[in-house]
Every structure is written in structure tokens, then in C-alpha cells.
């Protein structure tokens, strides 16, 4: 139930856009309907998926949950085995795959321009897998740090997290095959969830958001190659921030239409703005919050990527042979990886996409990339928490111990473990229900967690 009413102007706006009857149904859903809880599983870590009601437009990974558990206190959540994502938002994955012709091509470069906290980034990362690179950008630094934590937990290793103003992507003009703009908006679609969104809403704010969105889209457009795909989304209903912005885009720049299959029974309302295909999720029609999404292609030749820009100062150092040998056995056999150092830490990247990663890291302000593997001291190696949660970890490189829920939570709170007596002396990989959750080092009767302090959870039961 809501603890504040909706703005009169908002209700009037929706009546003008949808008609009185449809607007009344929407308002009723925003005021009274329960909020569904949904999660998206990490297909690179969880298979087969647990049973549950399927999110229709994300059937392979999205599930509704019957109740809302405490996610913080679930070791599987802490280990990046699923992401808590509002169901409608998962639709952008369907759009991405449809816009790419049903399959993600090898070598694809995806830019997620407004990425924190990482719901859509982790979805793109899962879909791209080992086929390409996802650059997840967030201009607000504190939010970018949260994004980096979520990308690290997700652990697919194909993502570079940057914190730049959208205009900085001018140095990668025409470089990306896909640019997604999940724009900051007036948040009407979040009214059911967020008191703040209801409070902050005003017609003036809608106009301000729309102007900012145009600036972001114009920068995104530059970064996109001719023939590339622009995905635009907001979590708001009004036409000003949605169709009118897409109509502006298609008038201002040369765009082509992209056809998207979308079964009617999903309950999504389709509209057009210029050549852009648009999709509305309304909470009285679909099980989830509000979402608007649109897709267009940048006109021009399909292969029209720009050259990579001139190299700037690289953050990377080389890994010597001895260090590579020490680290090698901690990494999954058969993965074709490139190792590099940043400061004291060693990072791993899929060799096929190393050049792309390096280009982005030379041009942008990068907070995280690939998988942080650990630090080498002579012949000794201190594995990083990120390695434990990644898909490239070799779990047999260290002794492993299955821990109870209590001990898993002790671990995430950085408390002493009850099972210390069962651990081998030195570094151990802890498993919860068979899945890695992190490293700990046993020294006699004590343990030292290798999980960074910043990730520590404080919630008790
Ligand atoms: N894509 C995210 C997800 O799925 O988890 C949600 C993104 S949220 C809707 C929009 C993001 O845009 C926010 O993280 C916000 O900090 C960022 N933002 C705010 N002002 C911006 C600007 N002027 N340029 C680019 N991004 C901005």
C-alpha cells in the first residue's frame, strides 16, 4: 500500500495519454497491486535453474519468487549466482538478442552508458558471455563503485566498468556495435516501489529529464558504429521522455527500423516513434514495474566500425613467466586468457577480446575489468575474492570445504568460522551448497577472510 497519493498532474497526464479507463487501471495498480519479486539467475553459474514461475520475456533466466526473502542473507546472492531484478527490466535482453538477429555475434562490443547498479549490465554480460565485451559506464562515482562490486560478483569476466561522463565516449566514436541508454528519468514506473519517486515527480522534472536524456542519447549515438543498435529505456510512462525523445532521435539522425518479435500474450503495449519500435510495460498489464524500451539501428554499412583510437598511457603491466606459472594452476583449464597487471594485482581477460579491453582501459576512467585474480609474491600467490566468484576459477587449486549457512554468513560478515578445525592450514576455497563463495586462510586456530572489507555484510537475522 502506498503511503502518499499520486500527483494530480500525473493522473491527468496519464488520462491524456492512455484515456480515462486505462489510466484508472494503471493508477489502481500503482496504488494497490502487490509488487512481484523476481530474480535473474546467472546462466554461467546456475544450471539447471530452480523451478518457479517464469518471466515470459526472459524465460531462460528470469523467475518470479512467491515471497521476498532477505537476499543479503543468502550466500547464493552474495556469490553472484543471481541478481535481484525487477521483471520488466529483463525485457532489454530480449530486445538485444532480437536486434542482433537472434544470436550475439562473436567480437561484439556493447556499451551500457548508464549502468549502475548493474541490473541490465549483468544481463548483457550473461548474454554476451565469451563472445565479446561489455563496457558498463556510470558517471556518478559512488554508484560506479557499487556497479563494479556487482560486476565482480557476477564473475563472467567480459565486462569493463568505467566512470565517465557520456561525452567522454567521443574518443571511442563509432566503436561500439550496441549502445544501451537506460536513462535517468522521472521514475513514474517506480511509483509503487519508491516513495522518493512519487515525492520528486513534477511536470518540470519530466521536462528536465527529457532534455538530459537527449544529451545522453546524442553522446551515445556518436559512440555507435553505422549499422549498430541503440537500445533506449526508461522506467517512466510519459511520452515526453519516451516516444518524443525517440521521434527527436529519428528526425535528428539517420536511423533504420528494426523488427522485433514479441508475443501478444506478454501484455506489452507497442508503439512507434519515427522508425523506432517502442514497448511499454504497464503494471496493470504485465507482472512487474513500469518500463519503456525502444530500439533503432544507426543507418550505414554493417561493418562500419571506426578504427581504435591512438593508444594512450596504458594502466597495464606485463606478467612475467614465473608469475604466470604460479597463477596458472588457479585458473580453469582450457580458458584462453591474457594476464596483465594493474598496480600490484593480476587480472585475467579472455585473450580473444584483450585488444578491445586494452583500448577501453587506455581511453576511459576504469574501476574494474576482467577478473581480478590476485597478487603474486615470488612463488606465493594470494588469490582474490573476485577469482573465487568468477567463472574462470579452478576450484581444485586449493583445498575446498563445504560450509553451513551459519558459517557462510560468518564469512560474509568477516567473523570467525565455526568450522575452522575442518580447514586445511593455508588458503581454502569455501563452498556453500557446492558453489564457491570465497577464500579464507587458516592460520592455526584462526581464519583470515580474503573477502575485501568493503563487501562485508552487517545485517544479522
Ligand atoms: N541500468 C541500471 C540498472 O539496470 O541497474 C539503472 C540505471 S538508472 C535508470 C540511470 C543511471 O544514470 C543512474 O545510475 C544515474 O546515476 C545515471 N545518470 C545520472 N545522470 C546522468 C548523466 N547526466 N549522464 C549519464 N548518466 C547519468
Coordinates of C-alpha atoms and ligand atoms in Angstrom, one line a residue:
X1 CA 0.0 0.0 0.0
X2 CA 1.2 3.5 -0.8
X3 CA 1.9 6.0 2.0
X4 CA 1.4 9.0 -0.3
X5 CA -1.0 9.7 -3.1
X6 CA -0.1 10.3 -6.7
X7 CA 0.2 13.8 -8.1
X8 CA -2.9 15.1 -9.7
X9 CA -0.9 16.3 -12.7
X10 CA 0.5 12.8 -13.1
X11 CA -3.0 11.3 -13.2
X12 CA -4.1 13.9 -15.7
X13 CA -1.1 13.2 -17.9
X14 CA -1.8 9.5 -17.9
X15 CA -5.5 10.1 -18.7
X16 CA -4.5 12.3 -21.6
X17 CA -2.0 9.6 -22.9
X18 CA -4.0 6.4 -22.2
X19 CA -7.6 7.5 -21.9
X20 CA -9.5 7.7 -18.6
X21 CA -10.3 4.0 -18.3
X22 CA -6.8 2.7 -19.0
X23 CA -5.3 5.4 -16.8
X24 CA -7.7 4.4 -13.9
X25 CA -6.5 0.8 -14.2
X26 CA -2.9 2.0 -14.1
X27 CA -3.4 4.2 -11.1
X28 CA -5.2 1.4 -9.3
X29 CA -2.3 -1.0 -10.0
X30 CA 0.2 1.7 -8.8
X31 CA -1.8 2.3 -5.6
X32 CA -3.0 -1.2 -4.6
X33 CA -1.5 -4.1 -6.6
X34 CA 1.3 -6.1 -4.8
X35 CA 4.8 -5.8 -6.1
X36 CA 6.1 -9.0 -7.6
X37 CA 9.6 -10.2 -6.6
X38 CA 11.8 -11.5 -9.4
X39 CA 15.4 -12.6 -9.8
X40 CA 17.5 -13.4 -12.8
X41 CA 19.9 -16.3 -12.5
X42 CA 23.4 -16.3 -13.7
X43 CA 23.4 -18.9 -16.5
X44 CA 27.2 -19.2 -16.3
X45 CA 26.9 -20.4 -12.7
X46 CA 23.5 -21.9 -12.2
X47 CA 22.3 -24.8 -14.3
X48 CA 19.6 -26.2 -14.3
X49 CA 17.6 -23.3 -12.9
X50 CA 15.5 -23.7 -9.8
X51 CA 11.8 -24.2 -10.5
X52 CA 9.5 -21.2 -10.3
X53 CA 7.1 -19.0 -12.3
X54 CA 8.9 -17.9 -15.5
X55 CA 9.3 -14.3 -16.5
X56 CA 7.9 -14.7 -20.1
X57 CA 10.3 -12.3 -21.9
X58 CA 13.3 -13.7 -20.1
X59 CA 12.3 -17.4 -19.9
X60 CA 15.8 -18.8 -19.8
X61 CA 16.9 -16.9 -16.6
X62 CA 14.1 -14.8 -15.1
X63 CA 11.9 -16.2 -12.3
X64 CA 9.2 -14.7 -10.1
X65 CA 9.5 -15.7 -6.4
X66 CA 6.4 -16.4 -4.3
X67 CA 7.8 -14.3 -1.4
X68 CA 10.6 -11.8 -0.9
X69 CA 13.4 -13.4 1.2
X70 CA 16.3 -11.5 2.7
X71 CA 18.6 -11.5 -0.2
X72 CA 21.5 -10.1 1.8
X73 CA 21.5 -13.2 4.0
X74 CA 21.5 -15.6 1.0
X75 CA 25.1 -16.8 0.2
X76 CA 24.0 -17.5 -3.4
X77 CA 23.1 -13.9 -3.8
X78 CA 26.4 -12.8 -2.3
X79 CA 28.2 -15.1 -4.7
X80 CA 26.6 -13.7 -7.8
X81 CA 24.5 -16.7 -8.7
X82 CA 21.5 -14.5 -9.3
X83 CA 20.7 -10.8 -9.5
X84 CA 17.5 -9.3 -8.0
X85 CA 15.9 -7.6 -10.9
X86 CA 12.5 -6.2 -11.4
X87 CA 10.9 -8.3 -14.1
X88 CA 10.0 -5.7 -16.8
X89 CA 13.7 -4.6 -16.9
X90 CA 14.7 -8.1 -18.1
X91 CA 13.0 -7.3 -21.4
X92 CA 16.1 -5.4 -22.7
X93 CA 17.8 -8.8 -23.0
X94 CA 15.1 -9.9 -25.4
X95 CA 15.5 -6.7 -27.4
X96 CA 19.2 -7.1 -27.6
X97 CA 19.1 -10.6 -29.0
X98 CA 16.2 -9.7 -31.4
X99 CA 18.1 -6.6 -32.6
X100 CA 21.2 -8.7 -33.2
X101 CA 19.2 -11.1 -35.4
X102 CA 18.6 -13.8 -32.8
X103 CA 22.3 -14.5 -31.9
X104 CA 25.0 -12.5 -30.3
X105 CA 27.9 -12.3 -32.9
X106 CA 31.5 -13.0 -32.0
X107 CA 33.5 -10.0 -31.2
X108 CA 30.5 -7.8 -30.2
X109 CA 31.2 -4.6 -28.3
X110 CA 28.3 -3.4 -26.1
X111 CA 28.3 -0.1 -24.2
X112 CA 25.8 0.2 -21.3
X113 CA 26.0 4.0 -20.8
X114 CA 24.0 4.5 -17.6
X115 CA 24.8 1.2 -15.9
X116 CA 24.6 1.4 -12.0
X117 CA 23.8 -0.6 -10.1
X118 CA 24.1 -3.2 -12.8
X119 CA 20.8 -4.9 -13.4
X120 CA 21.0 -4.6 -17.1
X121 CA 24.8 -4.8 -17.3
X122 CA 24.7 -8.3 -15.7
X123 CA 22.0 -9.3 -18.2
X124 CA 24.1 -8.1 -21.1
X125 CA 27.2 -9.7 -19.6
X126 CA 25.4 -13.0 -19.3
X127 CA 24.1 -12.8 -22.9
X128 CA 27.4 -11.8 -24.4
X129 CA 29.4 -14.5 -22.4
X130 CA 32.7 -15.2 -24.1
X131 CA 31.6 -13.7 -27.4
X132 CA 32.6 -10.1 -26.7
X133 CA 33.0 -7.2 -24.3
X134 CA 30.5 -5.2 -22.3
X135 CA 31.5 -1.7 -21.2
X136 CA 29.4 -0.7 -18.2
X137 CA 29.6 3.1 -17.5
X138 CA 28.3 5.1 -14.6
X139 CA 29.0 8.8 -14.3
X140 CA 28.4 9.0 -10.5
X141 CA 31.5 7.6 -8.9
X142 CA 29.9 6.2 -5.7
X143 CA 27.3 4.4 -7.8
X144 CA 30.1 3.2 -10.2
X145 CA 31.8 1.5 -7.2
X146 CA 28.6 -0.4 -6.4
X147 CA 28.4 -1.3 -10.1
X148 CA 31.9 -2.6 -10.0
X149 CA 31.1 -4.8 -7.0
X150 CA 28.1 -6.3 -8.7
X151 CA 30.1 -6.9 -11.9
X152 CA 32.8 -8.6 -9.9
X153 CA 30.3 -10.8 -8.1
X154 CA 28.6 -11.7 -11.4
X155 CA 32.0 -13.0 -12.4
X156 CA 31.7 -13.6 -16.2
X157 CA 34.9 -11.6 -16.8
X158 CA 33.8 -9.9 -20.0
X159 CA 33.0 -6.5 -18.5
X160 CA 34.9 -3.3 -18.1
X161 CA 33.4 -0.8 -15.6
X162 CA 34.1 2.9 -16.3
X163 CA 33.1 6.1 -14.6
X164 CA 32.9 8.8 -17.3
X165 CA 30.6 11.5 -18.5
X166 CA 28.8 10.2 -21.6
X167 CA 30.6 12.9 -23.7
X168 CA 34.0 11.3 -22.9
X169 CA 33.0 8.4 -25.2
X170 CA 33.7 10.8 -28.1
X171 CA 37.2 9.3 -28.0
X172 CA 35.6 5.9 -29.0
X173 CA 33.5 7.4 -31.8
X174 CA 31.8 4.8 -34.0
X175 CA 33.4 2.0 -32.0
X176 CA 30.5 0.1 -30.4
X177 CA 28.1 -2.4 -32.1
X178 CA 25.4 -1.8 -29.4
X179 CA 24.9 1.2 -27.1
X180 CA 22.3 0.9 -24.4
X181 CA 21.0 4.0 -22.7
X182 CA 19.0 3.2 -19.6
X183 CA 18.4 6.9 -19.0
X184 CA 17.9 8.6 -15.6
X185 CA 14.2 9.5 -15.7
X186 CA 11.3 10.8 -13.7
X187 CA 10.7 7.3 -12.4
X188 CA 6.9 7.0 -12.8
X189 CA 7.2 3.3 -13.3
X190 CA 8.7 3.0 -9.8
X191 CA 5.9 4.9 -8.0
X192 CA 4.7 1.6 -6.4
X193 CA 8.1 0.9 -5.1
X194 CA 9.5 4.2 -4.2
X195 CA 8.1 7.0 -2.0
X196 CA 11.0 9.2 -3.2
X197 CA 10.0 8.8 -6.9
X198 CA 6.4 9.9 -6.0
X199 CA 7.6 12.8 -4.0
X200 CA 10.2 14.1 -6.5
X201 CA 7.8 13.9 -9.5
X202 CA 6.7 17.2 -11.2
X203 CA 5.9 18.2 -14.8
X204 CA 9.0 20.4 -14.6
X205 CA 11.2 17.4 -13.6
X206 CA 9.7 15.4 -16.6
X207 CA 10.9 18.2 -18.9
X208 CA 14.3 18.4 -17.3
X209 CA 14.8 14.7 -17.5
X210 CA 13.8 14.7 -21.2
X211 CA 16.4 17.3 -22.0
X212 CA 19.1 15.4 -20.2
X213 CA 18.1 12.2 -21.9
X214 CA 18.6 13.9 -25.3
X215 CA 22.1 14.9 -24.3
X216 CA 23.0 11.4 -23.2
X217 CA 21.4 9.8 -26.4
X218 CA 23.3 12.2 -28.6
X219 CA 26.6 11.2 -27.0
X220 CA 25.6 7.5 -27.2
X221 CA 24.9 7.9 -30.8
X222 CA 28.4 9.1 -31.5
X223 CA 29.9 6.1 -29.9
X224 CA 27.8 3.7 -32.0
X225 CA 29.1 2.4 -35.3
X226 CA 27.0 2.8 -38.5
X227 CA 24.8 -0.3 -38.6
X228 CA 24.9 -0.6 -34.8
X229 CA 22.0 -0.9 -32.5
X230 CA 20.7 1.7 -30.0
X231 CA 18.6 0.4 -27.1
X232 CA 16.9 3.2 -25.2
X233 CA 15.0 2.6 -22.0
X234 CA 13.4 4.5 -19.0
X235 CA 11.3 3.4 -16.1
X236 CA 8.8 6.1 -16.8
X237 CA 5.5 6.2 -18.7
X238 CA 5.1 9.7 -20.2
X239 CA 5.6 10.3 -23.9
X240 CA 7.9 13.3 -23.3
X241 CA 10.7 11.2 -22.0
X242 CA 9.9 8.3 -24.3
X243 CA 8.2 8.5 -27.7
X244 CA 9.0 12.2 -28.1
X245 CA 12.7 11.6 -27.5
X246 CA 12.7 8.7 -29.9
X247 CA 10.9 10.8 -32.5
X248 CA 13.5 13.5 -32.0
X249 CA 16.3 11.0 -32.4
X250 CA 15.0 9.6 -35.6
X251 CA 14.5 13.1 -37.1
X252 CA 17.9 14.4 -36.0
X253 CA 20.0 11.3 -37.0
X254 CA 19.7 8.7 -39.8
X255 CA 18.0 5.7 -38.3
X256 CA 16.7 2.4 -39.6
X257 CA 13.8 0.4 -38.3
X258 CA 14.5 -3.0 -36.5
X259 CA 11.7 -5.6 -36.4
X260 CA 11.2 -7.3 -33.0
X261 CA 9.1 -10.4 -32.3
X262 CA 7.1 -10.0 -29.2
X263 CA 4.1 -12.4 -28.5
X264 CA 0.9 -10.6 -27.7
X265 CA 0.2 -12.7 -24.6
X266 CA 3.1 -11.0 -22.9
X267 CA 0.9 -7.9 -22.4
X268 CA 3.4 -5.4 -23.7
X269 CA 1.9 -2.3 -25.4
X270 CA 3.7 -1.5 -28.7
X271 CA 4.0 2.0 -30.2
X272 CA 6.1 3.7 -32.9
X273 CA 8.1 6.9 -32.8
X274 CA 9.5 7.7 -36.2
X275 CA 11.2 4.4 -37.2
X276 CA 11.8 3.4 -33.6
X277 CA 9.9 0.4 -32.3
X278 CA 8.7 1.1 -28.8
X279 CA 7.5 -1.1 -25.9
X280 CA 5.6 -0.1 -22.8
X281 CA 5.2 -2.2 -19.7
X282 CA 2.3 -1.1 -17.5
X283 CA 1.8 -2.7 -14.1
X284 CA -1.9 -3.3 -14.8
X285 CA -1.0 -5.3 -17.9
X286 CA 2.3 -7.1 -17.1
X287 CA 3.6 -8.5 -13.8
X288 CA 6.4 -6.1 -12.9
X289 CA 7.0 -2.3 -12.6
X290 CA 6.8 0.3 -15.4
X291 CA 9.3 0.2 -18.3
X292 CA 9.7 1.9 -21.7
X293 CA 12.1 0.5 -24.2
X294 CA 12.9 1.3 -27.8
X295 CA 15.3 0.2 -30.5
X296 CA 16.7 1.6 -33.7
X297 CA 19.6 0.9 -36.0
X298 CA 22.1 3.6 -36.9
X299 CA 22.0 3.9 -40.7
X300 CA 25.1 2.9 -42.6
X301 CA 27.1 -0.1 -43.6
X302 CA 27.1 -3.1 -41.2
X303 CA 30.8 -3.4 -40.8
X304 CA 31.4 0.3 -40.4
X305 CA 33.3 0.3 -37.1
X306 CA 35.8 3.1 -36.6
X307 CA 39.4 2.3 -36.1
X308 CA 40.5 2.0 -32.5
X309 CA 41.9 5.4 -31.3
X310 CA 45.6 6.1 -30.8
X311 CA 46.9 4.3 -27.7
X312 CA 47.2 6.5 -24.6
X313 CA 49.1 5.6 -21.4
X314 CA 48.2 2.1 -20.6
X315 CA 47.3 1.1 -17.0
X316 CA 48.6 -2.4 -17.6
X317 CA 51.9 -4.0 -16.9
X318 CA 53.3 -7.3 -18.2
X319 CA 53.1 -10.5 -16.3
X320 CA 56.4 -12.4 -16.2
X321 CA 56.7 -16.1 -16.9
X322 CA 57.3 -17.1 -13.4
X323 CA 54.2 -15.2 -12.1
X324 CA 52.1 -16.6 -14.9
X325 CA 53.1 -20.1 -14.0
X326 CA 52.3 -19.6 -10.3
X327 CA 48.8 -18.2 -11.2
X328 CA 48.1 -20.6 -14.0
X329 CA 47.0 -23.5 -11.8
X330 CA 44.4 -21.4 -10.1
X331 CA 42.6 -20.8 -13.4
X332 CA 40.2 -23.1 -15.2
X333 CA 42.0 -25.4 -17.6
X334 CA 41.3 -24.7 -21.3
X335 CA 40.4 -21.0 -20.9
X336 CA 42.4 -18.9 -23.4
X337 CA 43.3 -16.0 -21.1
X338 CA 45.5 -13.0 -21.3
X339 CA 47.1 -11.9 -18.0
X340 CA 48.1 -8.4 -17.1
X341 CA 48.9 -6.4 -14.0
X342 CA 47.3 -3.2 -12.8
X343 CA 49.3 -2.0 -9.8
X344 CA 50.1 -4.9 -7.6
X345 CA 47.2 -7.1 -8.8
X346 CA 47.0 -9.5 -11.6
X347 CA 44.0 -9.5 -13.9
X348 CA 42.7 -12.1 -16.4
X349 CA 40.9 -11.4 -19.7
X350 CA 39.6 -13.6 -22.5
X351 CA 42.5 -13.5 -25.0
X352 CA 40.1 -13.0 -27.9
X353 CA 38.9 -9.6 -26.6
X354 CA 42.1 -8.4 -24.9
X355 CA 42.7 -5.7 -27.6
X356 CA 39.2 -4.3 -27.1
X357 CA 39.6 -4.3 -23.3
X358 CA 43.0 -2.5 -23.6
X359 CA 41.6 0.1 -25.9
X360 CA 38.8 1.0 -23.4
X361 CA 41.2 0.9 -20.5
X362 CA 43.5 3.3 -22.2
X363 CA 40.8 5.8 -23.1
X364 CA 38.4 5.8 -20.1
X365 CA 38.5 6.0 -16.3
X366 CA 38.3 2.3 -15.4
X367 CA 37.3 1.0 -12.0
X368 CA 37.2 -2.7 -12.7
X369 CA 37.8 -5.0 -15.7
X370 CA 38.0 -8.8 -16.5
X371 CA 38.7 -10.8 -13.3
X372 CA 41.0 -9.6 -10.6
X373 CA 42.9 -12.8 -10.0
X374 CA 45.1 -12.0 -7.1
X375 CA 48.7 -11.0 -6.1
X376 CA 51.9 -12.8 -6.6
X377 CA 54.8 -12.6 -4.1
X378 CA 57.7 -14.5 -5.6
X379 CA 56.5 -18.1 -5.7
X380 CA 53.5 -17.4 -3.5
X381 CA 50.0 -16.4 -4.6
X382 CA 47.2 -14.7 -2.7
X383 CA 44.0 -15.3 -4.7
X384 CA 41.4 -12.6 -4.8
X385 CA 37.8 -12.8 -3.8
X386 CA 36.9 -12.0 -7.3
X387 CA 38.6 -15.1 -8.6
X388 CA 36.6 -17.3 -6.2
X389 CA 33.3 -15.8 -7.7
X390 CA 34.4 -15.9 -11.3
X391 CA 33.7 -18.5 -13.9
X392 CA 37.4 -19.0 -14.6
X393 CA 38.3 -20.3 -11.1
X394 CA 39.9 -23.7 -10.8
X395 CA 38.2 -24.9 -7.7
X396 CA 40.7 -27.8 -7.2
X397 CA 43.8 -25.5 -6.9
X398 CA 43.2 -25.1 -3.2
X399 CA 41.6 -27.4 -0.6
X400 CA 37.8 -26.8 -0.6
X401 CA 35.4 -27.0 2.3
X402 CA 31.6 -27.1 2.2
X403 CA 30.3 -24.8 4.9
X404 CA 26.9 -24.5 6.7
X405 CA 24.6 -21.5 6.2
X406 CA 25.8 -20.1 9.6
X407 CA 29.4 -20.3 8.6
X408 CA 28.7 -18.8 5.1
X409 CA 27.1 -15.8 6.9
X410 CA 30.0 -15.7 9.3
X411 CA 32.2 -15.5 6.3
X412 CA 30.3 -12.6 4.6
X413 CA 30.3 -10.8 8.0
X414 CA 34.0 -11.4 8.2
X415 CA 33.6 -13.2 11.5
X416 CA 35.4 -16.3 12.8
X417 CA 34.2 -19.6 11.2
X418 CA 32.9 -22.4 13.4
X419 CA 34.4 -25.0 11.0
X420 CA 38.0 -23.7 11.4
X421 CA 39.0 -27.2 12.6
X422 CA 37.9 -28.7 9.3
X423 CA 40.0 -26.4 7.2
X424 CA 43.5 -27.2 5.8
X425 CA 46.3 -24.9 7.0
X426 CA 46.7 -22.0 4.5
X427 CA 44.2 -20.9 1.8
X428 CA 40.9 -22.7 1.4
X429 CA 38.1 -22.2 -1.0
X430 CA 34.7 -22.2 0.8
X431 CA 31.7 -23.7 -0.9
X432 CA 28.1 -23.3 0.0
X433 CA 25.8 -25.9 -1.5
X434 CA 28.6 -26.8 -3.8
X435 CA 29.2 -23.2 -5.1
X436 CA 32.3 -21.1 -4.4
X437 CA 31.7 -18.2 -2.0
X438 CA 35.2 -17.0 -1.3
X439 CA 38.7 -17.8 0.1
X440 CA 39.8 -17.9 3.7
X441 CA 43.2 -18.5 5.1
X442 CA 43.6 -20.8 8.2
X443 CA 46.4 -19.9 10.5
X444 CA 46.4 -22.3 13.4
X445 CA 43.1 -21.9 15.3
X446 CA 42.0 -18.8 13.4
X447 CA 40.9 -17.8 9.9
X448 CA 41.6 -14.7 7.8
X449 CA 39.0 -13.9 5.3
X450 CA 40.3 -12.9 1.8
X451 CA 37.0 -11.1 1.1
X452 CA 37.5 -7.3 1.0
X453 CA 36.3 -5.4 4.0
X454 CA 34.1 -3.2 1.8
X455 CA 31.9 -6.2 0.9
X456 CA 31.3 -7.1 4.5
X457 CA 27.6 -7.5 5.4
X458 CA 26.3 -6.1 8.7
X459 CA 22.7 -7.5 8.7
X460 CA 22.1 -10.1 11.3
X461 CA 19.0 -12.4 11.0
Ligands
LIG1 N1 20.9 0.5 -15.9 C1 20.8 0.5 -14.4 C2 20.3 -0.9 -14.0 O1 19.7 -1.6 -14.8 O2 20.7 -1.3 -12.9 C3 19.9 1.6 -13.9 C4 20.3 2.9 -14.4 S1 19.5 4.3 -13.8 C5 17.9 4.1 -14.5 C6 20.2 5.6 -14.6 C7 21.6 5.9 -14.2 O3 22.0 7.1 -14.9 C8 21.8 6.2 -12.7 O4 22.8 5.3 -12.2 C9 22.4 7.6 -12.7 O5 23.4 7.8 -11.7 C10 22.9 7.8 -14.1 N2 23.0 9.2 -14.5 C11 22.5 10.3 -13.8 N3 22.8 11.4 -14.5 C12 23.4 11.1 -15.6 C13 24.0 11.8 -16.7 N4 23.9 13.1 -16.8 N5 24.6 11.1 -17.7 C14 24.7 9.7 -17.6 N6 24.2 9.0 -16.6 C15 23.6 9.7 -15.6

